Coordinates of C-alpha atoms and ligand atoms in Angstrom, one line a residue:
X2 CA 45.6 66.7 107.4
X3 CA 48.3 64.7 105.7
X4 CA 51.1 62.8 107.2
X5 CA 53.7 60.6 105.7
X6 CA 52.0 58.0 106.8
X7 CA 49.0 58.3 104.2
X8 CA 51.5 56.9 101.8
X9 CA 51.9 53.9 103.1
X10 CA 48.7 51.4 102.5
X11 CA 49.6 47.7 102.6
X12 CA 46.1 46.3 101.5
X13 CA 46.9 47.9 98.1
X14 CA 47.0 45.5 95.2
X15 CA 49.4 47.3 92.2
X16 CA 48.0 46.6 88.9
X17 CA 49.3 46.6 85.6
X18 CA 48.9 50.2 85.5
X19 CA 51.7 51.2 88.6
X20 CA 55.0 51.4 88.0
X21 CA 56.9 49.8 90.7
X22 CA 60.2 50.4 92.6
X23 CA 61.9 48.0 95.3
X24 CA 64.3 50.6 98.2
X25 CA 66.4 48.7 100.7
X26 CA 66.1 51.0 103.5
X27 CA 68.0 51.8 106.4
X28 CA 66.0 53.4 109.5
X29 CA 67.2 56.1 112.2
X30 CA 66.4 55.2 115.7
X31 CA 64.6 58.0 116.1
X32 CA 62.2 57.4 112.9
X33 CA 59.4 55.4 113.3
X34 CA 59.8 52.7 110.2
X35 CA 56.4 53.7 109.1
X36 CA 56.7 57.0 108.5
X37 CA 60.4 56.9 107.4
X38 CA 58.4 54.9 104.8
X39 CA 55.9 56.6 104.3
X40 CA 58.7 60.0 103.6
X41 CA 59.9 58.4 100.5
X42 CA 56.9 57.2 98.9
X43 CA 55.4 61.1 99.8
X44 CA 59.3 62.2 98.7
X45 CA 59.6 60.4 95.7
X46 CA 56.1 61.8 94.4
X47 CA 53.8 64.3 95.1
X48 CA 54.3 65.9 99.0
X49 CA 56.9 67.3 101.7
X50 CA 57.4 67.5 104.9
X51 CA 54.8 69.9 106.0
X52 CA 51.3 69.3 105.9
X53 CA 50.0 71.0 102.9
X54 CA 46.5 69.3 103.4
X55 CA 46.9 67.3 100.0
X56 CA 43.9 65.3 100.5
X57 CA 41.4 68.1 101.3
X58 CA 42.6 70.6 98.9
X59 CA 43.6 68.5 96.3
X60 CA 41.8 65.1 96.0
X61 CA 42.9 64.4 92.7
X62 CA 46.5 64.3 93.7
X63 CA 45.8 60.9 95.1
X64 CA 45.6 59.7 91.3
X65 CA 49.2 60.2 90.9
X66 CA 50.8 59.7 94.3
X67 CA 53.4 56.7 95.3
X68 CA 52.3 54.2 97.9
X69 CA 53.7 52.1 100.2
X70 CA 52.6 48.4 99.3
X71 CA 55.0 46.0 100.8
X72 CA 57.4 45.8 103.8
X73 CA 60.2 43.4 104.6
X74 CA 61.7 43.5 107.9
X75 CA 65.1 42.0 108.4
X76 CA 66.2 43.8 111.6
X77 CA 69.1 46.0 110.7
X78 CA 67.2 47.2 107.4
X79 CA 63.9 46.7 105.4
X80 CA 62.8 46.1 101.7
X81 CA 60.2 48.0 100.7
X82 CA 58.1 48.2 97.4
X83 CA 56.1 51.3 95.9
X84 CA 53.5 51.5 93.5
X85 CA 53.7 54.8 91.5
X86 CA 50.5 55.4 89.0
X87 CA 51.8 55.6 85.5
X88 CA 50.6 59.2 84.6
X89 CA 52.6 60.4 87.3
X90 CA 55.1 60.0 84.7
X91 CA 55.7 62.3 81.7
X92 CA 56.0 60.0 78.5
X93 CA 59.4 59.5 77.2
X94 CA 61.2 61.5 79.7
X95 CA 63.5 59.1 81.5
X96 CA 65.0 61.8 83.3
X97 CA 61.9 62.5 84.9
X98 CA 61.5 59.3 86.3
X99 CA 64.0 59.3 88.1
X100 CA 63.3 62.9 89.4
X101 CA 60.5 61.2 91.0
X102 CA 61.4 57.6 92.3
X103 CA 65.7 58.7 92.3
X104 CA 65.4 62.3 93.5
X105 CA 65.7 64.1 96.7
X106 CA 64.7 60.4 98.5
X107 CA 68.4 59.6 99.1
X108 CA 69.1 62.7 101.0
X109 CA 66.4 62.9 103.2
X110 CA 67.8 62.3 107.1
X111 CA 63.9 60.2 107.3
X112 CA 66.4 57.6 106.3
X113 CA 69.9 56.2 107.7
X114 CA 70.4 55.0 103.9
X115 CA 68.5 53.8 100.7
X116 CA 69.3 51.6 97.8
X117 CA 66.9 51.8 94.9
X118 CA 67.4 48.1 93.6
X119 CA 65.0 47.9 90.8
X120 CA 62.3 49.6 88.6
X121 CA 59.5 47.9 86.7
X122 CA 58.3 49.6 84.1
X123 CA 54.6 49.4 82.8
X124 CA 54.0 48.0 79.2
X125 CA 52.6 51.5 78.3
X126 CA 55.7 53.0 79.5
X127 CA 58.0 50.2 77.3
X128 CA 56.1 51.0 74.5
X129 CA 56.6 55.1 74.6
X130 CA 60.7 54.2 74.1
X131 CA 62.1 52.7 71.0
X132 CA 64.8 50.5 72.7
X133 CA 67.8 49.8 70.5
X134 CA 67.8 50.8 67.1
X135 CA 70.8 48.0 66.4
X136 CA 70.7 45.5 69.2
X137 CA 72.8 42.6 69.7
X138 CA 71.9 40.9 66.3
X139 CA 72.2 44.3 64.3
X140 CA 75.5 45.1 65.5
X141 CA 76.6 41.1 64.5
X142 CA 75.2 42.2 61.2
X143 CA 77.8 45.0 61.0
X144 CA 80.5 42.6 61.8
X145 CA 78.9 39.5 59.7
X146 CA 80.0 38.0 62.8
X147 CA 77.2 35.6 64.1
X148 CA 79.0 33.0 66.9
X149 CA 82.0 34.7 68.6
X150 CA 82.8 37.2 71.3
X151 CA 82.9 40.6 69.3
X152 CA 86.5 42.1 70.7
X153 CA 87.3 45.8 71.6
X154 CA 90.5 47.6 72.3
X155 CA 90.4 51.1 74.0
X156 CA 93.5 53.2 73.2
X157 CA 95.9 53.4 76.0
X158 CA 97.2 56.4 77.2
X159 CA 93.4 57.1 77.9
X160 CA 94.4 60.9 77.1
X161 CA 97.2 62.8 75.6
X162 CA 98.5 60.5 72.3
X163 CA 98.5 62.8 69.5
X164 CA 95.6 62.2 67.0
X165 CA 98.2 60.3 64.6
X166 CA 99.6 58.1 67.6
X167 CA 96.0 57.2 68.3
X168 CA 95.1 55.9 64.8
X169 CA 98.0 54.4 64.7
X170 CA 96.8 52.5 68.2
X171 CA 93.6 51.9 66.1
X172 CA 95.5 50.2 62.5
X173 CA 97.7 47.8 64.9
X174 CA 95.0 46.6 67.6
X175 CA 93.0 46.1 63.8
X176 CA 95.3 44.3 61.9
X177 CA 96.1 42.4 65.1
X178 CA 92.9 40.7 64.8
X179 CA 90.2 43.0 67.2
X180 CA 87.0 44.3 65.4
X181 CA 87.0 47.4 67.1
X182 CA 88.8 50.5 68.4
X183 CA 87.2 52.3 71.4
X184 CA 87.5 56.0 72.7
X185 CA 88.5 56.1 76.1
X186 CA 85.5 57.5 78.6
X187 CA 87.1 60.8 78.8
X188 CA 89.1 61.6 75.2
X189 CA 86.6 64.0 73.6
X190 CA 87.9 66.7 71.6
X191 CA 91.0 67.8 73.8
X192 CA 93.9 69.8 71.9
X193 CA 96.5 67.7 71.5
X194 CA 93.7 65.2 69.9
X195 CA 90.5 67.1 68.1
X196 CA 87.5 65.1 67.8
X197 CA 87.5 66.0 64.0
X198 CA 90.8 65.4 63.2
X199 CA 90.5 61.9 65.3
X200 CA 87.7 60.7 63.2
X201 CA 89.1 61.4 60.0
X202 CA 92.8 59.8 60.9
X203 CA 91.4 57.3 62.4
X204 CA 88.3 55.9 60.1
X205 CA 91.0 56.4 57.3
X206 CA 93.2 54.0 59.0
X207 CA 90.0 51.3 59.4
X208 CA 89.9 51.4 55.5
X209 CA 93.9 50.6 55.3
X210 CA 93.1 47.7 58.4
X211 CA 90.1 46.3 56.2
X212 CA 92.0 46.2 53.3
X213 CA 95.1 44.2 55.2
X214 CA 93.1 41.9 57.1
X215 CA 89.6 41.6 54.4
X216 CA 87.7 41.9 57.7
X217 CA 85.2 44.8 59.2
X218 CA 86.7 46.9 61.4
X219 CA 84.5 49.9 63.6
X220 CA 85.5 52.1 65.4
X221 CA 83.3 53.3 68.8
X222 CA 83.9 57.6 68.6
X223 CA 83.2 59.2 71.6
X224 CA 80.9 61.8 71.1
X225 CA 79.9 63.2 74.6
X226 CA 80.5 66.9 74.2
X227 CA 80.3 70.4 76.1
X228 CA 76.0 70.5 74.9
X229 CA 73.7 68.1 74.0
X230 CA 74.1 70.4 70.3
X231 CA 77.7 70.1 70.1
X232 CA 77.1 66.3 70.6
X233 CA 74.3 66.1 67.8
X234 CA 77.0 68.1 65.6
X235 CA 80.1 65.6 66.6
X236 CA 77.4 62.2 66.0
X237 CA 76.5 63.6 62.2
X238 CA 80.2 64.1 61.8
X239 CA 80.7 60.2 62.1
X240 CA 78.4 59.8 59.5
X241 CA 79.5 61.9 57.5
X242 CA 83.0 60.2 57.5
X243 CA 81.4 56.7 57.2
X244 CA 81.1 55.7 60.6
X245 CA 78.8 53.5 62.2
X246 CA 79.2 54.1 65.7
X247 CA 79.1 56.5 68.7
X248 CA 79.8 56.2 72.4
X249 CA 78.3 58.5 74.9
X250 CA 79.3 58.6 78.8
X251 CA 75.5 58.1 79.4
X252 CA 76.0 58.7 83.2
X253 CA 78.4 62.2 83.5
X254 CA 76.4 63.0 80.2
X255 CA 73.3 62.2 81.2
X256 CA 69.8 60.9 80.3
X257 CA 68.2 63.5 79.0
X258 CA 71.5 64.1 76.5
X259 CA 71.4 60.1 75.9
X260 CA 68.0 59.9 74.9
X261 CA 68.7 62.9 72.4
X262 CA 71.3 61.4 70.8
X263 CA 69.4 58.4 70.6
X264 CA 66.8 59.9 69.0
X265 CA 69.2 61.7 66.5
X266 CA 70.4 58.2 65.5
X267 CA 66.7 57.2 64.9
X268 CA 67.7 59.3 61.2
X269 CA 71.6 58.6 61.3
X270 CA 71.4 55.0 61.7
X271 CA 74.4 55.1 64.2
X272 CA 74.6 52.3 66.8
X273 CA 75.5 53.7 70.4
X274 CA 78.2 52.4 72.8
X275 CA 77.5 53.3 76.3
X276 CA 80.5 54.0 78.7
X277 CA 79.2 54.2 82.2
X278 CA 81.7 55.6 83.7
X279 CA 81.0 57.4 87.3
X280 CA 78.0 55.0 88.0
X281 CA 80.0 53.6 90.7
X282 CA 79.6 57.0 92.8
X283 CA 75.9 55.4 93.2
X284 CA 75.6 51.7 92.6
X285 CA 79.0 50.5 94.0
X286 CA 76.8 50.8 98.1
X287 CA 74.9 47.9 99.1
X288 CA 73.3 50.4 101.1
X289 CA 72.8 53.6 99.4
X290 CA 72.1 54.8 95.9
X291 CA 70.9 53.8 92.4
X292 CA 71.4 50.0 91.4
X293 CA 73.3 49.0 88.7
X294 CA 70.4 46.6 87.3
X295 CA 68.3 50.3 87.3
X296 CA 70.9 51.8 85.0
X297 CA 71.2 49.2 82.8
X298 CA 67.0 48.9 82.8
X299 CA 66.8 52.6 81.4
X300 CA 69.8 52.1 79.1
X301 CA 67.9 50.0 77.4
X302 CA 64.4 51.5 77.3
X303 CA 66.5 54.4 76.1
X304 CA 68.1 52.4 73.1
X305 CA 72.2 52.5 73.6
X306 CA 73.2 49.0 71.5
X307 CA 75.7 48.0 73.6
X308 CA 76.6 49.0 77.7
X309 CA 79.4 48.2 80.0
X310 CA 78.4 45.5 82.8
X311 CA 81.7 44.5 84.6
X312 CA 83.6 41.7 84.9
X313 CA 83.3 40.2 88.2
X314 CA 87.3 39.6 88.0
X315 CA 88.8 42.6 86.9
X316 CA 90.4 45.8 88.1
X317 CA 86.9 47.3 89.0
X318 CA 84.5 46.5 91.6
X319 CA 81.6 44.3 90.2
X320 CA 80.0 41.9 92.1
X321 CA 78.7 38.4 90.1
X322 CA 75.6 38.9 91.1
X323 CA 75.4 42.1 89.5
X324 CA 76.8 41.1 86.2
X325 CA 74.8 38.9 85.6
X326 CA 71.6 40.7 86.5
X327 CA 72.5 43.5 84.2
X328 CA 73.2 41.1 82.0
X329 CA 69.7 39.5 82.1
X330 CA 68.0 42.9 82.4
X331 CA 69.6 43.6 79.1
X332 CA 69.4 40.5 76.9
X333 CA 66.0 38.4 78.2
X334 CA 62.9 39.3 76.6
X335 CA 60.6 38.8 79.4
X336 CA 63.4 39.2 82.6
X337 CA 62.5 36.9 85.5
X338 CA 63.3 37.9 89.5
X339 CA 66.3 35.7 89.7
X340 CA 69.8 36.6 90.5
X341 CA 69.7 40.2 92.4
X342 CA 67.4 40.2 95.1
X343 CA 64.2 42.0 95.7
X344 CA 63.8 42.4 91.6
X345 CA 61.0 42.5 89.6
X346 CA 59.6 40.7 86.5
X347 CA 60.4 43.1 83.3
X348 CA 58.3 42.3 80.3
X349 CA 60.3 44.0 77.5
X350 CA 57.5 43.9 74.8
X351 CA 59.2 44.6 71.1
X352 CA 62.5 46.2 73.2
X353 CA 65.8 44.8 71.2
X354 CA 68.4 43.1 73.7
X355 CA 71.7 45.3 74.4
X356 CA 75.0 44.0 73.6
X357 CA 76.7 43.3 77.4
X358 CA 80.0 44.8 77.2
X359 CA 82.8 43.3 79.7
X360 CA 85.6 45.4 79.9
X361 CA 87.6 46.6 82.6
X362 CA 91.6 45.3 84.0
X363 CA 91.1 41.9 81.5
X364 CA 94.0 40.4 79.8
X365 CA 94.3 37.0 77.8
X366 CA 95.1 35.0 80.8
X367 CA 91.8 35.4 82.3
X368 CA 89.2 36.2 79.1
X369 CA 88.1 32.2 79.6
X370 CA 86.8 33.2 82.9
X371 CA 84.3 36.0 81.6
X372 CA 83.5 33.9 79.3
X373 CA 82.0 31.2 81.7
X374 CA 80.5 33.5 83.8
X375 CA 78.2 35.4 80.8
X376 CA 78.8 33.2 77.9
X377 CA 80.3 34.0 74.3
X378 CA 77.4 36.3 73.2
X379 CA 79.0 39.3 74.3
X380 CA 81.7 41.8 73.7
X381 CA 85.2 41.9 75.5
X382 CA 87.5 44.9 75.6
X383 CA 90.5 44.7 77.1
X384 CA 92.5 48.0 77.2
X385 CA 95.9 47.4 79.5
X386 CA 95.6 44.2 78.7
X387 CA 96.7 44.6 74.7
X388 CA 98.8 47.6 75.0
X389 CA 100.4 47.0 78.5
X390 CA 102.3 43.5 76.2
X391 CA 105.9 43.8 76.2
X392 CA 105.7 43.6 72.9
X393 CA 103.2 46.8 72.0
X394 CA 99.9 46.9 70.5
X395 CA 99.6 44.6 67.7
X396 CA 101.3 42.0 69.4
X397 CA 98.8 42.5 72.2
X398 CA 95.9 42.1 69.7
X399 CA 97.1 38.9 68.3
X400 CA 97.3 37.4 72.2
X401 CA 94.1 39.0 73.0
X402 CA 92.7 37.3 70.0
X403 CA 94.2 34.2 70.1
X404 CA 93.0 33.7 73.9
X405 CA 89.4 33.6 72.7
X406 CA 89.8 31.4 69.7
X407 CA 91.5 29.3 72.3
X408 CA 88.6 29.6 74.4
X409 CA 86.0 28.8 71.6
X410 CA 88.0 26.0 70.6
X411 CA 88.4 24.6 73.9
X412 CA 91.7 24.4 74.6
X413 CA 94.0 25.9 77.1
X414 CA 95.6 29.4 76.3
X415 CA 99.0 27.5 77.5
X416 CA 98.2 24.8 74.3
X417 CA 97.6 27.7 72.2
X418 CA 100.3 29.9 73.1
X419 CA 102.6 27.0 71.4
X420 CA 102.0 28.3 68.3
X421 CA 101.5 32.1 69.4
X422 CA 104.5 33.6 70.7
X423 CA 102.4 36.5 71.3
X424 CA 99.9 34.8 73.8
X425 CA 103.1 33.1 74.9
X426 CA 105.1 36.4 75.7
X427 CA 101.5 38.1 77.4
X428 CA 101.1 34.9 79.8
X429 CA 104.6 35.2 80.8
X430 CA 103.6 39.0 81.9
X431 CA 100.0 38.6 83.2
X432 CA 100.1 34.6 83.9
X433 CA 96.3 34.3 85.1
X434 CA 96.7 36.9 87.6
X435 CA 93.9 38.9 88.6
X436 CA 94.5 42.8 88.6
X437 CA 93.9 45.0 91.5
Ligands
CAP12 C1 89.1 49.7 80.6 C2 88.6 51.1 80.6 C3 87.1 51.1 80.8 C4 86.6 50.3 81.9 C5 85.2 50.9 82.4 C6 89.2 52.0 81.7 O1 90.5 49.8 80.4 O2 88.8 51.8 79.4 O3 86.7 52.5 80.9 O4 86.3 49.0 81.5 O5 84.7 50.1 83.5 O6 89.4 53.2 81.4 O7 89.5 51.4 82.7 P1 91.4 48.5 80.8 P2 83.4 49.3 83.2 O8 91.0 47.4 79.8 O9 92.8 49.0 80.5 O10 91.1 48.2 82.2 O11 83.6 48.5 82.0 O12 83.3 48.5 84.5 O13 82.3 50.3 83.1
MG13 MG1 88.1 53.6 79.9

């Protein structure tokens, strides 16, 4: 006989060998909280809900099933933890993991809603991934920037410029002072703009920028393609032509495709920009889905360099809180349970940081407040906020810029924008609003 139930044991001590997970869950009134419990440790591991007899037939299943350790009531929902033995795991197969502890638990009617919050993993389990190949002080190298922000511009239209109007994006957001040009999350290889053809116009353009301004210049190439193959092909390409970058949409791509191309870079020496766009399908819930801190934990185990975080005062929904977690979760060596509730200690052994990316509805009138929220050691992008100036591109690139020296030199953008008629014109359209 085997009920839900069985997985839930609250005199077990996890040890350094159990992977553990923290669920904020919501219970029907018609589910006892025990075995609604129980159901997604069973869920999330080895059974189902019939009793298959596990425990007679199958003793040693026990080794690798999930167990119910801890339970927080606080009335209208309940934190729990559960310990999951580390060879329940396959080794460096992220998207196994969360075929077990992310899987078919979210849909199960045992529960009125669940929230995975956070995963820690074991130090066996950090040291089966390689973690960034760059990290935050290999990508400075790139730059030979060692102090500042480093400042990113995503081509605006996302879609539809012509290849040539999209380098020409890149040479005036360049030679306006930004270090790099981004892809937008979904310009791939469309028609009107092949992949190819993009890479070649545009790195060509870096060279003329590098010349004009004697600085480096990078450029992050989308490379998220039709098959993990095709994406393989499109990331040697950018070597080929002298690049030093890719970005992959690590969520609609996935993880399996993410930890390829990682993998593939092991040889290339690319560093990897991870866009995260659709994660907010999933993390955006208090109540349901996969956190945010949980995405940005396996982006790093993975190895992307850099990965979008949020703002906390942009155009996009992303609490303080959460920012800064990620940000932890992504930068501390040893991460302590601070910021987001109900997470874990992560001891990141030899794991690189990731470069936090904050991007998303920023514009020069408001840069100084990401910056006192996470700090300079970062990256910025702002996309509308360079291209939407009434004065175009470059002109956006020189406010854009000019707001963060003012920042790092500690004086107001107003005090600066008397001797930049380019910050001057962009607070006169953007003031310090916040965007919707
Ligand atoms: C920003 C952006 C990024 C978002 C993604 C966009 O453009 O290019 O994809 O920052 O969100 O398409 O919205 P703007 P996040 O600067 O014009 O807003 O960084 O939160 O993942
Ligand atoms: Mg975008």
């Amino acid at each position: 006989m085997a009920s839900y139930e069985d997985f839930v044991d609250l005199g077990y001590k996890p040890n350094n060998k159990d992977v553990l997970a923290s669920f904020k869950v919501k219970v029907p009134s018609w589910e006892t909280p025990e075995r609604a419990f129980g159901a997604i440790a069973s869920e999330s591991s080895v059974g189902t809900w019939s009793d298959i007899d596990i425990w007679a037939k199958y003793p040693h299943v026990k080794k690798v099933a999930g167990k119910v350790y801890s339970i927080e009531n606080h009335g209208e929902y309940f934190w729990i933890k559960i310990a999951y033995p580390e060879d329940h795991f396959e080794q460096k197969n992220p998207s196994q993991i969360l075929a077990s502890i992310a899987g078919n638990v979210f849909g199960m009617k045992a529960v009125d809603s669940l929230k995975l919050q956070d995963i820690q993993f074991t130090k066996d389990i950090i040291k089966q991934y390689k973690g960034p190949a760059f990290g935050v002080n290999g990508v400075r190298k790139i730059f030979n920037v060692t102090k500042r922000p480093l400042m990113l511009s995503v081509a605006k239209p996302k879609v539809g410029m012509t290849t040539e109007e999209h380098a020409k994006v890149g040479y005036d957001i360049w030679t306006g002072g930004l270090d790099l040009l981004k892809d937008d999350e979904n310009l791939t290889n469309q028609k009107f703009n092949p992949f190819k053809k993009r890479v070649e116009n545009t790195l060509k353009m870096r060279e003329k920028a590098q010349k004009v301004t004697g600085e480096k210049k990078s450029y992050l190439i989308n490379v998220s393609a039709p098959t993990v193959q095709e994406m393989i092909e499109r990331a040697n390409y950018v070597k080929k032509m002298g690049g030093e970058y890719v970005m992959i949409d690590v969520i609609t791509s996935g993880w399996t495709a993410t930890n390829s191309l990682r993998e593939e870079c092991k040889d290339l020496g690319l560093a990897i920009h991870a866009h995260r766009a659709m994660h907010a399908s999933f993390t955006r819930s208090n109540n349901h889905g996969f956190s945010m801190n949980c995405v940005s934990k396996l982006s790093r185990l993975i190895g992307v360099d850099q990965l979008h975080i949020g703002t906390a005062y942009g155009k996009l929904v992303s609490p303080k809180e959460e920012v800064l977690q990620c940000q932890n979760e992504l930068t501390q060596s040893k991460t302590k349970q601070n910021v987001l509730e109900h997470c874990f200690e992560q001891d990141w052994g030899k794991i690189k940081p990731v470069f936090p990316v904050s991007s998303g509805g920023l514009h020069p009138g408001i840069v100084d407040k990401i910056f006192n929220l996470l700090g300079t050691n970062i990256m910025i992008q702002l996309g509308g906020g360079v291209h939407g100036h009434p004065k175009g591109s470059h002109a956006g690139a020189v406010a854009m810029r000019a707001s963060i020296e003012a920042y790092l030199d500690k004086i107001s953008v107003e005090e600066k924008a008397k001797n930049c008629p380019e910050l001057k014109e962009a607070l006169k359209t953007w003031g310090h609003s916040l965007p919707k």
